[in-house]
PDB file of C-alpha atoms in Angstrom:
ATOM      1  CA  MET A  23     -62.356 -21.481  -5.560  1.00  0.00           C
ATOM      2  CA  GLN A  24     -58.690 -20.967  -6.311  1.00  0.00           C
ATOM      3  CA  VAL A  25     -56.700 -19.355  -3.497  1.00  0.00           C
ATOM      4  CA  LEU A  26     -53.694 -17.210  -4.369  1.00  0.00           C
ATOM      5  CA  ARG A  27     -51.176 -15.816  -1.907  1.00  0.00           C
ATOM      6  CA  LEU A  28     -49.317 -12.639  -2.866  1.00  0.00           C
ATOM      7  CA  GLY A  29     -46.072 -11.961  -1.023  1.00  0.00           C
ATOM      8  CA  VAL A  30     -44.915  -8.348  -0.879  1.00  0.00           C
ATOM      9  CA  ILE A  31     -41.505  -7.006   0.180  1.00  0.00           C
ATOM     10  CA  VAL A  32     -41.880  -3.660   1.976  1.00  0.00           C
ATOM     11  CA  PRO A  33     -39.384  -0.897   2.838  1.00  0.00           C
ATOM     12  CA  SER A  34     -39.359  -0.795   6.641  1.00  0.00           C
ATOM     13  CA  SER A  35     -40.392   2.863   6.952  1.00  0.00           C
ATOM     14  CA  ASN A  36     -43.225   2.604   4.432  1.00  0.00           C
ATOM     15  CA  THR A  37     -46.702   3.179   5.891  1.00  0.00           C
ATOM     16  CA  ALA A  38     -48.720   3.633   2.692  1.00  0.00           C
ATOM     17  CA  LEU A  39     -48.337   0.551   0.534  1.00  0.00           C
ATOM     18  CA  GLU A  40     -49.709  -2.079   2.925  1.00  0.00           C
ATOM     19  CA  PRO A  41     -53.156  -0.529   3.479  1.00  0.00           C
ATOM     20  CA  LEU A  42     -53.426   0.452  -0.189  1.00  0.00           C
ATOM     21  CA  THR A  43     -52.438  -3.042  -1.330  1.00  0.00           C
ATOM     22  CA  GLN A  44     -54.973  -4.565   1.068  1.00  0.00           C
ATOM     23  CA  GLU A  45     -57.680  -2.289  -0.326  1.00  0.00           C
ATOM     24  CA  ILE A  46     -56.847  -3.293  -3.879  1.00  0.00           C
ATOM     25  CA  VAL A  47     -56.873  -6.973  -2.961  1.00  0.00           C
ATOM     26  CA  ALA A  48     -60.229  -6.561  -1.204  1.00  0.00           C
ATOM     27  CA  SER A  49     -61.602  -5.108  -4.445  1.00  0.00           C
ATOM     28  CA  LEU A  50     -60.203  -8.050  -6.385  1.00  0.00           C
ATOM     29  CA  ASN A  51     -61.896 -10.465  -4.010  1.00  0.00           C
ATOM     30  CA  ALA A  52     -65.185  -8.649  -4.561  1.00  0.00           C
ATOM     31  CA  ASN A  53     -64.832  -9.144  -8.332  1.00  0.00           C
ATOM     32  CA  ASP A  54     -66.883 -12.241  -9.092  1.00  0.00           C
ATOM     33  CA  THR A  55     -65.494 -12.606 -12.621  1.00  0.00           C
ATOM     34  CA  LEU A  56     -62.032 -13.588 -11.346  1.00  0.00           C
ATOM     35  CA  GLY A  57     -63.235 -16.591  -9.363  1.00  0.00           C
ATOM     36  CA  LEU A  58     -60.351 -16.191  -6.925  1.00  0.00           C
ATOM     37  CA  LYS A  59     -59.656 -15.765  -3.235  1.00  0.00           C
ATOM     38  CA  ILE A  60     -56.528 -13.626  -2.911  1.00  0.00           C
ATOM     39  CA  THR A  61     -54.575 -13.010   0.265  1.00  0.00           C
ATOM     40  CA  VAL A  62     -51.579 -10.717   0.647  1.00  0.00           C
ATOM     41  CA  HIS A  63     -48.644 -11.107   3.034  1.00  0.00           C
ATOM     42  CA  PHE A  64     -45.807  -8.703   3.818  1.00  0.00           C
ATOM     43  CA  ALA A  65     -42.154  -8.832   4.894  1.00  0.00           C
ATOM     44  CA  ARG A  66     -39.971  -5.809   5.635  1.00  0.00           C
ATOM     45  CA  PHE A  67     -36.319  -4.881   5.326  1.00  0.00           C
ATOM     46  CA  ARG A  68     -34.645  -1.707   6.507  1.00  0.00           C
ATOM     47  CA  VAL A  69     -35.045   1.430   4.359  1.00  0.00           C
ATOM     48  CA  THR A  70     -35.205   4.907   5.874  1.00  0.00           C
ATOM     49  CA  THR A  71     -33.736   7.384   3.383  1.00  0.00           C
ATOM     50  CA  ILE A  72     -34.143   7.832  -0.360  1.00  0.00           C
ATOM     51  CA  ALA A  73     -31.270   9.816  -1.855  1.00  0.00           C
ATOM     52  CA  LEU A  74     -28.449   9.646  -4.371  1.00  0.00           C
ATOM     53  CA  SER A  75     -25.741   8.658  -1.922  1.00  0.00           C
ATOM     54  CA  GLU A  76     -23.650   5.567  -1.354  1.00  0.00           C
ATOM     55  CA  SER A  77     -25.203   4.923   2.058  1.00  0.00           C
ATOM     56  CA  ALA A  78     -28.761   5.344   0.794  1.00  0.00           C
ATOM     57  CA  ASN A  79     -28.203   3.097  -2.218  1.00  0.00           C
ATOM     58  CA  ALA A  80     -26.562   0.477   0.025  1.00  0.00           C
ATOM     59  CA  GLN A  81     -29.965  -0.113   1.627  1.00  0.00           C
ATOM     60  CA  PHE A  82     -30.968  -1.986  -1.530  1.00  0.00           C
ATOM     61  CA  THR A  83     -28.279  -4.665  -1.555  1.00  0.00           C
ATOM     62  CA  LEU A  84     -29.573  -8.137  -2.357  1.00  0.00           C
ATOM     63  CA  GLU A  85     -29.111  -9.978   0.923  1.00  0.00           C
ATOM     64  CA  PRO A  86     -31.604  -8.130   3.174  1.00  0.00           C
ATOM     65  CA  MET A  87     -34.165  -8.220   0.373  1.00  0.00           C
ATOM     66  CA  LEU A  88     -33.575 -11.950  -0.054  1.00  0.00           C
ATOM     67  CA  ASP A  89     -34.012 -12.434   3.692  1.00  0.00           C
ATOM     68  CA  ALA A  90     -37.467 -10.848   3.379  1.00  0.00           C
ATOM     69  CA  ALA A  91     -38.243 -13.065   0.368  1.00  0.00           C
ATOM     70  CA  ARG A  92     -37.218 -16.177   2.283  1.00  0.00           C
ATOM     71  CA  LEU A  93     -39.598 -15.261   5.106  1.00  0.00           C
ATOM     72  CA  LEU A  94     -42.404 -14.877   2.577  1.00  0.00           C
ATOM     73  CA  SER A  95     -41.544 -18.250   1.092  1.00  0.00           C
ATOM     74  CA  ASP A  96     -42.263 -19.803   4.501  1.00  0.00           C
ATOM     75  CA  ALA A  97     -45.906 -18.793   3.906  1.00  0.00           C
ATOM     76  CA  ARG A  98     -45.791 -20.591   0.525  1.00  0.00           C
ATOM     77  CA  VAL A  99     -46.840 -17.514  -1.392  1.00  0.00           C
ATOM     78  CA  ASP A 100     -47.434 -17.952  -5.122  1.00  0.00           C
ATOM     79  CA  VAL A 101     -45.509 -14.870  -6.218  1.00  0.00           C
ATOM     80  CA  ILE A 102     -43.270 -12.286  -4.574  1.00  0.00           C
ATOM     81  CA  GLY A 103     -43.425  -8.598  -5.446  1.00  0.00           C
ATOM     82  CA  TRP A 104     -40.890  -5.936  -4.475  1.00  0.00           C
ATOM     83  CA  SER A 105     -43.146  -2.952  -3.780  1.00  0.00           C
ATOM     84  CA  GLY A 106     -40.401  -0.407  -4.099  1.00  0.00           C
ATOM     85  CA  THR A 107     -39.075   1.815  -6.859  1.00  0.00           C
ATOM     86  CA  SER A 108     -35.301   1.713  -6.330  1.00  0.00           C
ATOM     87  CA  ALA A 109     -34.669   0.380  -9.844  1.00  0.00           C
ATOM     88  CA  SER A 110     -36.067   3.587 -11.295  1.00  0.00           C
ATOM     89  CA  TRP A 111     -32.875   5.384 -10.255  1.00  0.00           C
ATOM     90  CA  LEU A 112     -30.416   2.514  -9.626  1.00  0.00           C
ATOM     91  CA  GLY A 113     -31.063   0.985 -13.055  1.00  0.00           C
ATOM     92  CA  PHE A 114     -33.655  -1.494 -14.272  1.00  0.00           C
ATOM     93  CA  GLY A 115     -31.065  -4.258 -14.150  1.00  0.00           C
ATOM     94  CA  SER A 116     -31.161  -4.150 -10.351  1.00  0.00           C
ATOM     95  CA  ASP A 117     -34.723  -5.435 -10.401  1.00  0.00           C
ATOM     96  CA  GLU A 118     -33.820  -8.139 -12.909  1.00  0.00           C
ATOM     97  CA  LYS A 119     -31.002  -9.343 -10.630  1.00  0.00           C
ATOM     98  CA  LEU A 120     -33.297  -9.233  -7.601  1.00  0.00           C
ATOM     99  CA  CYS A 121     -36.052 -11.269  -9.242  1.00  0.00           C
ATOM    100  CA  GLN A 122     -33.573 -13.848 -10.496  1.00  0.00           C
ATOM    101  CA  ALA A 123     -32.023 -14.116  -7.035  1.00  0.00           C
ATOM    102  CA  ILE A 124     -35.440 -14.530  -5.388  1.00  0.00           C
ATOM    103  CA  GLN A 125     -36.337 -17.289  -7.852  1.00  0.00           C
ATOM    104  CA  GLU A 126     -33.058 -19.076  -7.167  1.00  0.00           C
ATOM    105  CA  ALA A 127     -33.307 -18.687  -3.383  1.00  0.00           C
ATOM    106  CA  THR A 128     -36.973 -19.598  -2.943  1.00  0.00           C
ATOM    107  CA  GLY A 129     -38.227 -21.241  -6.120  1.00  0.00           C
ATOM    108  CA  ILE A 130     -40.949 -18.584  -6.286  1.00  0.00           C
ATOM    109  CA  GLN A 131     -41.431 -16.262  -9.253  1.00  0.00           C
ATOM    110  CA  ALA A 132     -40.959 -12.572  -8.551  1.00  0.00           C
ATOM    111  CA  THR A 133     -41.632  -9.145  -9.987  1.00  0.00           C
ATOM    112  CA  THR A 134     -41.467  -5.501  -8.900  1.00  0.00           C
ATOM    113  CA  ALA A 135     -43.360  -2.228  -8.932  1.00  0.00           C
ATOM    114  CA  VAL A 136     -41.093  -0.828 -11.648  1.00  0.00           C
ATOM    115  CA  GLN A 137     -41.271  -3.949 -13.802  1.00  0.00           C
ATOM    116  CA  GLY A 138     -45.067  -3.857 -13.569  1.00  0.00           C
ATOM    117  CA  MET A 139     -45.026  -0.184 -14.515  1.00  0.00           C
ATOM    118  CA  ASN A 140     -42.675  -0.715 -17.440  1.00  0.00           C
ATOM    119  CA  TRP A 141     -44.812  -3.528 -18.825  1.00  0.00           C
ATOM    120  CA  LEU A 142     -47.767  -1.138 -18.942  1.00  0.00           C
ATOM    121  CA  LEU A 143     -45.543   1.444 -20.644  1.00  0.00           C
ATOM    122  CA  LYS A 144     -44.858  -0.820 -23.626  1.00  0.00           C
ATOM    123  CA  GLY A 145     -45.280   1.183 -26.803  1.00  0.00           C
ATOM    124  CA  ILE A 146     -45.412   4.502 -24.935  1.00  0.00           C
ATOM    125  CA  THR A 147     -42.342   6.665 -25.520  1.00  0.00           C
ATOM    126  CA  GLU A 148     -43.626  10.246 -25.499  1.00  0.00           C
ATOM    127  CA  ASN A 149     -45.707  12.567 -23.310  1.00  0.00           C
ATOM    128  CA  VAL A 150     -44.772  10.720 -20.125  1.00  0.00           C
ATOM    129  CA  GLY A 151     -44.890  12.662 -16.861  1.00  0.00           C
ATOM    130  CA  LEU A 152     -43.209  11.865 -13.558  1.00  0.00           C
ATOM    131  CA  VAL A 153     -44.533  12.736 -10.081  1.00  0.00           C
ATOM    132  CA  THR A 154     -42.567  11.830  -6.947  1.00  0.00           C
ATOM    133  CA  PRO A 155     -41.977  12.975  -3.366  1.00  0.00           C
ATOM    134  CA  TYR A 156     -38.228  12.874  -4.062  1.00  0.00           C
ATOM    135  CA  THR A 157     -35.556  15.515  -4.606  1.00  0.00           C
ATOM    136  CA  GLN A 158     -34.726  17.068  -7.964  1.00  0.00           C
ATOM    137  CA  ASP A 159     -31.518  15.101  -8.462  1.00  0.00           C
ATOM    138  CA  LEU A 160     -33.303  11.818  -7.852  1.00  0.00           C
ATOM    139  CA  ASN A 161     -35.995  12.714 -10.375  1.00  0.00           C
ATOM    140  CA  GLN A 162     -33.271  13.561 -12.868  1.00  0.00           C
ATOM    141  CA  ALA A 163     -31.693  10.146 -12.299  1.00  0.00           C
ATOM    142  CA  ILE A 164     -35.073   8.518 -12.984  1.00  0.00           C
ATOM    143  CA  GLN A 165     -35.481  10.604 -16.144  1.00  0.00           C
ATOM    144  CA  LYS A 166     -32.025   9.517 -17.349  1.00  0.00           C
ATOM    145  CA  ASN A 167     -32.797   5.894 -16.595  1.00  0.00           C
ATOM    146  CA  TYR A 168     -35.998   6.004 -18.638  1.00  0.00           C
ATOM    147  CA  SER A 169     -34.242   7.801 -21.453  1.00  0.00           C
ATOM    148  CA  SER A 170     -31.907   4.797 -21.720  1.00  0.00           C
ATOM    149  CA  ILE A 171     -34.889   2.638 -22.760  1.00  0.00           C
ATOM    150  CA  GLY A 172     -36.323   5.201 -25.163  1.00  0.00           C
ATOM    151  CA  ILE A 173     -38.852   6.886 -22.860  1.00  0.00           C
ATOM    152  CA  GLU A 174     -38.207  10.607 -22.655  1.00  0.00           C
ATOM    153  CA  ILE A 175     -39.444  12.531 -19.604  1.00  0.00           C
ATOM    154  CA  PRO A 176     -38.553  16.200 -20.142  1.00  0.00           C
ATOM    155  CA  ASP A 177     -38.071  18.528 -17.184  1.00  0.00           C
ATOM    156  CA  ASP A 178     -41.379  20.290 -17.732  1.00  0.00           C
ATOM    157  CA  LEU A 179     -43.134  16.940 -17.235  1.00  0.00           C
ATOM    158  CA  SER A 180     -41.300  16.155 -13.994  1.00  0.00           C
ATOM    159  CA  ARG A 181     -42.484  17.247 -10.534  1.00  0.00           C
ATOM    160  CA  TYR A 182     -41.149  16.414  -7.070  1.00  0.00           C
ATOM    161  CA  ALA A 183     -41.870  17.340  -3.453  1.00  0.00           C
ATOM    162  CA  GLY A 184     -38.196  17.677  -2.467  1.00  0.00           C
ATOM    163  CA  LEU A 185     -38.174  15.100   0.353  1.00  0.00           C
ATOM    164  CA  SER A 186     -35.664  12.372   1.244  1.00  0.00           C
ATOM    165  CA  ASP A 187     -36.885  10.965   4.579  1.00  0.00           C
ATOM    166  CA  ASN A 188     -38.968   7.950   3.576  1.00  0.00           C
ATOM    167  CA  VAL A 189     -41.448   8.329   6.444  1.00  0.00           C
ATOM    168  CA  SER A 190     -42.298  11.838   5.288  1.00  0.00           C
ATOM    169  CA  PHE A 191     -43.371  10.665   1.831  1.00  0.00           C
ATOM    170  CA  SER A 192     -46.681   9.348   3.160  1.00  0.00           C
ATOM    171  CA  ALA A 193     -47.557  12.857   4.381  1.00  0.00           C
ATOM    172  CA  VAL A 194     -47.695  14.212   0.818  1.00  0.00           C
ATOM    173  CA  ASP A 195     -51.430  14.853   0.660  1.00  0.00           C
ATOM    174  CA  ASP A 196     -54.042  14.777  -2.092  1.00  0.00           C
ATOM    175  CA  GLN A 197     -53.813  18.535  -2.610  1.00  0.00           C
ATOM    176  CA  ALA A 198     -50.056  18.413  -3.234  1.00  0.00           C
ATOM    177  CA  LEU A 199     -50.404  15.416  -5.541  1.00  0.00           C
ATOM    178  CA  ASP A 200     -53.290  17.024  -7.426  1.00  0.00           C
ATOM    179  CA  LYS A 201     -51.152  20.111  -8.053  1.00  0.00           C
ATOM    180  CA  MET A 202     -48.178  18.141  -9.364  1.00  0.00           C
ATOM    181  CA  VAL A 203     -50.326  15.911 -11.570  1.00  0.00           C
ATOM    182  CA  ASP A 204     -52.181  18.949 -12.912  1.00  0.00           C
ATOM    183  CA  GLN A 205     -48.909  20.679 -13.786  1.00  0.00           C
ATOM    184  CA  VAL A 206     -47.500  17.777 -15.793  1.00  0.00           C
ATOM    185  CA  VAL A 207     -50.821  17.139 -17.555  1.00  0.00           C
ATOM    186  CA  GLN A 208     -51.192  20.820 -18.439  1.00  0.00           C
ATOM    187  CA  ASN A 209     -47.674  20.648 -19.888  1.00  0.00           C
ATOM    188  CA  GLY A 210     -48.682  17.784 -22.154  1.00  0.00           C
ATOM    189  CA  ALA A 211     -48.341  14.529 -20.216  1.00  0.00           C
ATOM    190  CA  GLN A 212     -50.713  11.794 -21.357  1.00  0.00           C
ATOM    191  CA  THR A 213     -49.217   9.127 -19.096  1.00  0.00           C
ATOM    192  CA  VAL A 214     -48.227   9.956 -15.511  1.00  0.00           C
ATOM    193  CA  LEU A 215     -45.906   7.805 -13.400  1.00  0.00           C
ATOM    194  CA  ILE A 216     -46.434   8.080  -9.642  1.00  0.00           C
ATOM    195  CA  MET A 217     -43.028   6.787  -8.613  1.00  0.00           C
ATOM    196  CA  CYS A 218     -42.989   5.931  -4.915  1.00  0.00           C
ATOM    197  CA  THR A 219     -44.821   3.238  -2.969  1.00  0.00           C
ATOM    198  CA  ASN A 220     -44.944   5.361   0.188  1.00  0.00           C
ATOM    199  CA  VAL A 221     -47.159   7.967  -1.488  1.00  0.00           C
ATOM    200  CA  ARG A 222     -50.910   7.541  -1.030  1.00  0.00           C
ATOM    201  CA  ALA A 223     -51.858   7.941  -4.670  1.00  0.00           C
ATOM    202  CA  ALA A 224     -53.287   4.647  -5.933  1.00  0.00           C
ATOM    203  CA  HIS A 225     -56.783   5.658  -4.871  1.00  0.00           C
ATOM    204  CA  ARG A 226     -56.454   8.933  -6.852  1.00  0.00           C
ATOM    205  CA  ALA A 227     -55.616   7.399 -10.220  1.00  0.00           C
ATOM    206  CA  ARG A 228     -59.228   7.066 -11.328  1.00  0.00           C
ATOM    207  CA  HIS A 229     -59.975  10.622 -10.160  1.00  0.00           C
ATOM    208  CA  TRP A 230     -57.170  12.037 -12.306  1.00  0.00           C
ATOM    209  CA  GLU A 231     -58.002   9.901 -15.315  1.00  0.00           C
ATOM    210  CA  THR A 232     -61.613  11.050 -15.132  1.00  0.00           C
ATOM    211  CA  GLN A 233     -60.676  14.694 -14.574  1.00  0.00           C
ATOM    212  CA  TYR A 234     -58.453  14.706 -17.664  1.00  0.00           C
ATOM    213  CA  ALA A 235     -60.548  12.307 -19.715  1.00  0.00           C
ATOM    214  CA  THR A 236     -60.209  14.407 -22.888  1.00  0.00           C
ATOM    215  CA  SER A 237     -56.519  13.467 -23.062  1.00  0.00           C
ATOM    216  CA  LYS A 238     -57.282   9.811 -22.215  1.00  0.00           C
ATOM    217  CA  LEU A 239     -54.849  10.068 -19.339  1.00  0.00           C
ATOM    218  CA  LEU A 240     -53.177   6.916 -18.044  1.00  0.00           C
ATOM    219  CA  VAL A 241     -51.931   7.020 -14.436  1.00  0.00           C
ATOM    220  CA  LEU A 242     -49.468   4.339 -13.365  1.00  0.00           C
ATOM    221  CA  ASP A 243     -49.066   4.251  -9.598  1.00  0.00           C
ATOM    222  CA  SER A 244     -46.260   2.082  -8.266  1.00  0.00           C
ATOM    223  CA  VAL A 245     -48.321   0.414  -5.502  1.00  0.00           C
ATOM    224  CA  ALA A 246     -50.932  -0.537  -8.088  1.00  0.00           C
ATOM    225  CA  THR A 247     -48.372  -1.767 -10.618  1.00  0.00           C
ATOM    226  CA  THR A 248     -46.852  -4.072  -7.999  1.00  0.00           C
ATOM    227  CA  VAL A 249     -50.244  -5.778  -7.777  1.00  0.00           C
ATOM    228  CA  THR A 250     -50.919  -5.842 -11.522  1.00  0.00           C
ATOM    229  CA  GLY A 251     -47.410  -7.173 -12.097  1.00  0.00           C
ATOM    230  CA  MET A 252     -47.877 -10.023  -9.616  1.00  0.00           C
ATOM    231  CA  LEU A 253     -51.231 -10.961 -11.156  1.00  0.00           C
ATOM    232  CA  ARG A 254     -49.650 -10.937 -14.608  1.00  0.00           C
ATOM    233  CA  GLN A 255     -46.905 -13.264 -13.380  1.00  0.00           C
ATOM    234  CA  LEU A 256     -49.623 -15.666 -12.238  1.00  0.00           C
ATOM    235  CA  GLY A 257     -51.458 -15.441 -15.548  1.00  0.00           C
ATOM    236  CA  ILE A 258     -54.510 -13.690 -14.069  1.00  0.00           C
ATOM    237  CA  LYS A 259     -56.438 -11.567 -16.582  1.00  0.00           C
ATOM    238  CA  PHE A 260     -59.286  -9.138 -16.022  1.00  0.00           C
ATOM    239  CA  HIS A 261     -62.500 -10.105 -17.808  1.00  0.00           C
ATOM    240  CA  ASP A 262     -64.238  -6.763 -17.406  1.00  0.00           C
ATOM    241  CA  ASP A 263     -63.346  -3.200 -16.473  1.00  0.00           C
ATOM    242  CA  SER A 264     -65.060  -3.061 -13.087  1.00  0.00           C
ATOM    243  CA  MET A 265     -61.724  -2.526 -11.323  1.00  0.00           C
ATOM    244  CA  VAL A 266     -61.058   0.516 -13.527  1.00  0.00           C
ATOM    245  CA  GLN A 267     -63.936   2.331 -11.838  1.00  0.00           C
ATOM    246  CA  GLN A 268     -62.052   2.258  -8.533  1.00  0.00           C
ATOM    247  CA  TRP A 269     -58.355   1.970  -9.338  1.00  0.00           C
ATOM    248  CA  GLY A 270     -57.889   3.321 -12.856  1.00  0.00           C
ATOM    249  CA  ARG A 271     -56.935   2.111 -16.303  1.00  0.00           C
ATOM    250  CA  ALA A 272     -53.940   0.072 -15.140  1.00  0.00           C
ATOM    251  CA  PHE A 273     -56.543  -2.540 -14.128  1.00  0.00           C
ATOM    252  CA  GLY A 274     -58.341  -2.475 -17.486  1.00  0.00           C
ATOM    253  CA  THR A 275     -58.835  -5.237 -19.998  1.00  0.00           C
ATOM    254  CA  GLU A 276     -56.948  -3.121 -22.557  1.00  0.00           C
ATOM    255  CA  PHE A 277     -53.735  -4.381 -20.944  1.00  0.00           C
ATOM    256  CA  CYS A 278     -54.656  -8.071 -20.925  1.00  0.00           C
ATOM    257  CA  ASP A 279     -52.579 -10.206 -23.276  1.00  0.00           C
TER     258      ASP A 279
END
């Protein structure tokens, strides 16, 4: 059986993405059609605040992220994923530079939560909703960033919890997420982006897609899209839709090349 090692870069104050990623990987290992044994390994770098400020943005400079990637390379992982969403407001080019730098520094291919999300968004330009734990100005920066690539997220399809302390994001509960998702879907969203890897939402994607099945809702959670993006980098395709029953349509065969 083929063994694959996934390496994941984690914001230091994030408490949600590691257990969720482990749960997803456990489900993958239970999927007999893949014929794989997948392990996942994590490395952290310091991130404590998410805001539109020079000091907050400085947390995402290349060197500390490359240090984390180098530590993962010591474990000889097959791919490295940045499980963070900073490119959604800093600009998608920041992820491109990061992945190129990781490749050059370690020889290991790399991807990110936002790149995985954007791949799944191919061909979708309208009726996109955004749900985050962030502040209004950060959501607006994300909306502007997506507008630059032809994906319009109007204000009535954008919801936020108004938080900036990264630790607090994981306390946004199912009830609060359900309310925000419901609001953007009721306003016309057919695709919903859950933009933050410290929000416990990956396990809710299937619930929302089932609840709003008449609109054929697609939920793209950033923890989940880190995993799907890494698998895509490795050329792994789903042969059936068994993963959809637990984690939503992002894991469906409809997105296999």
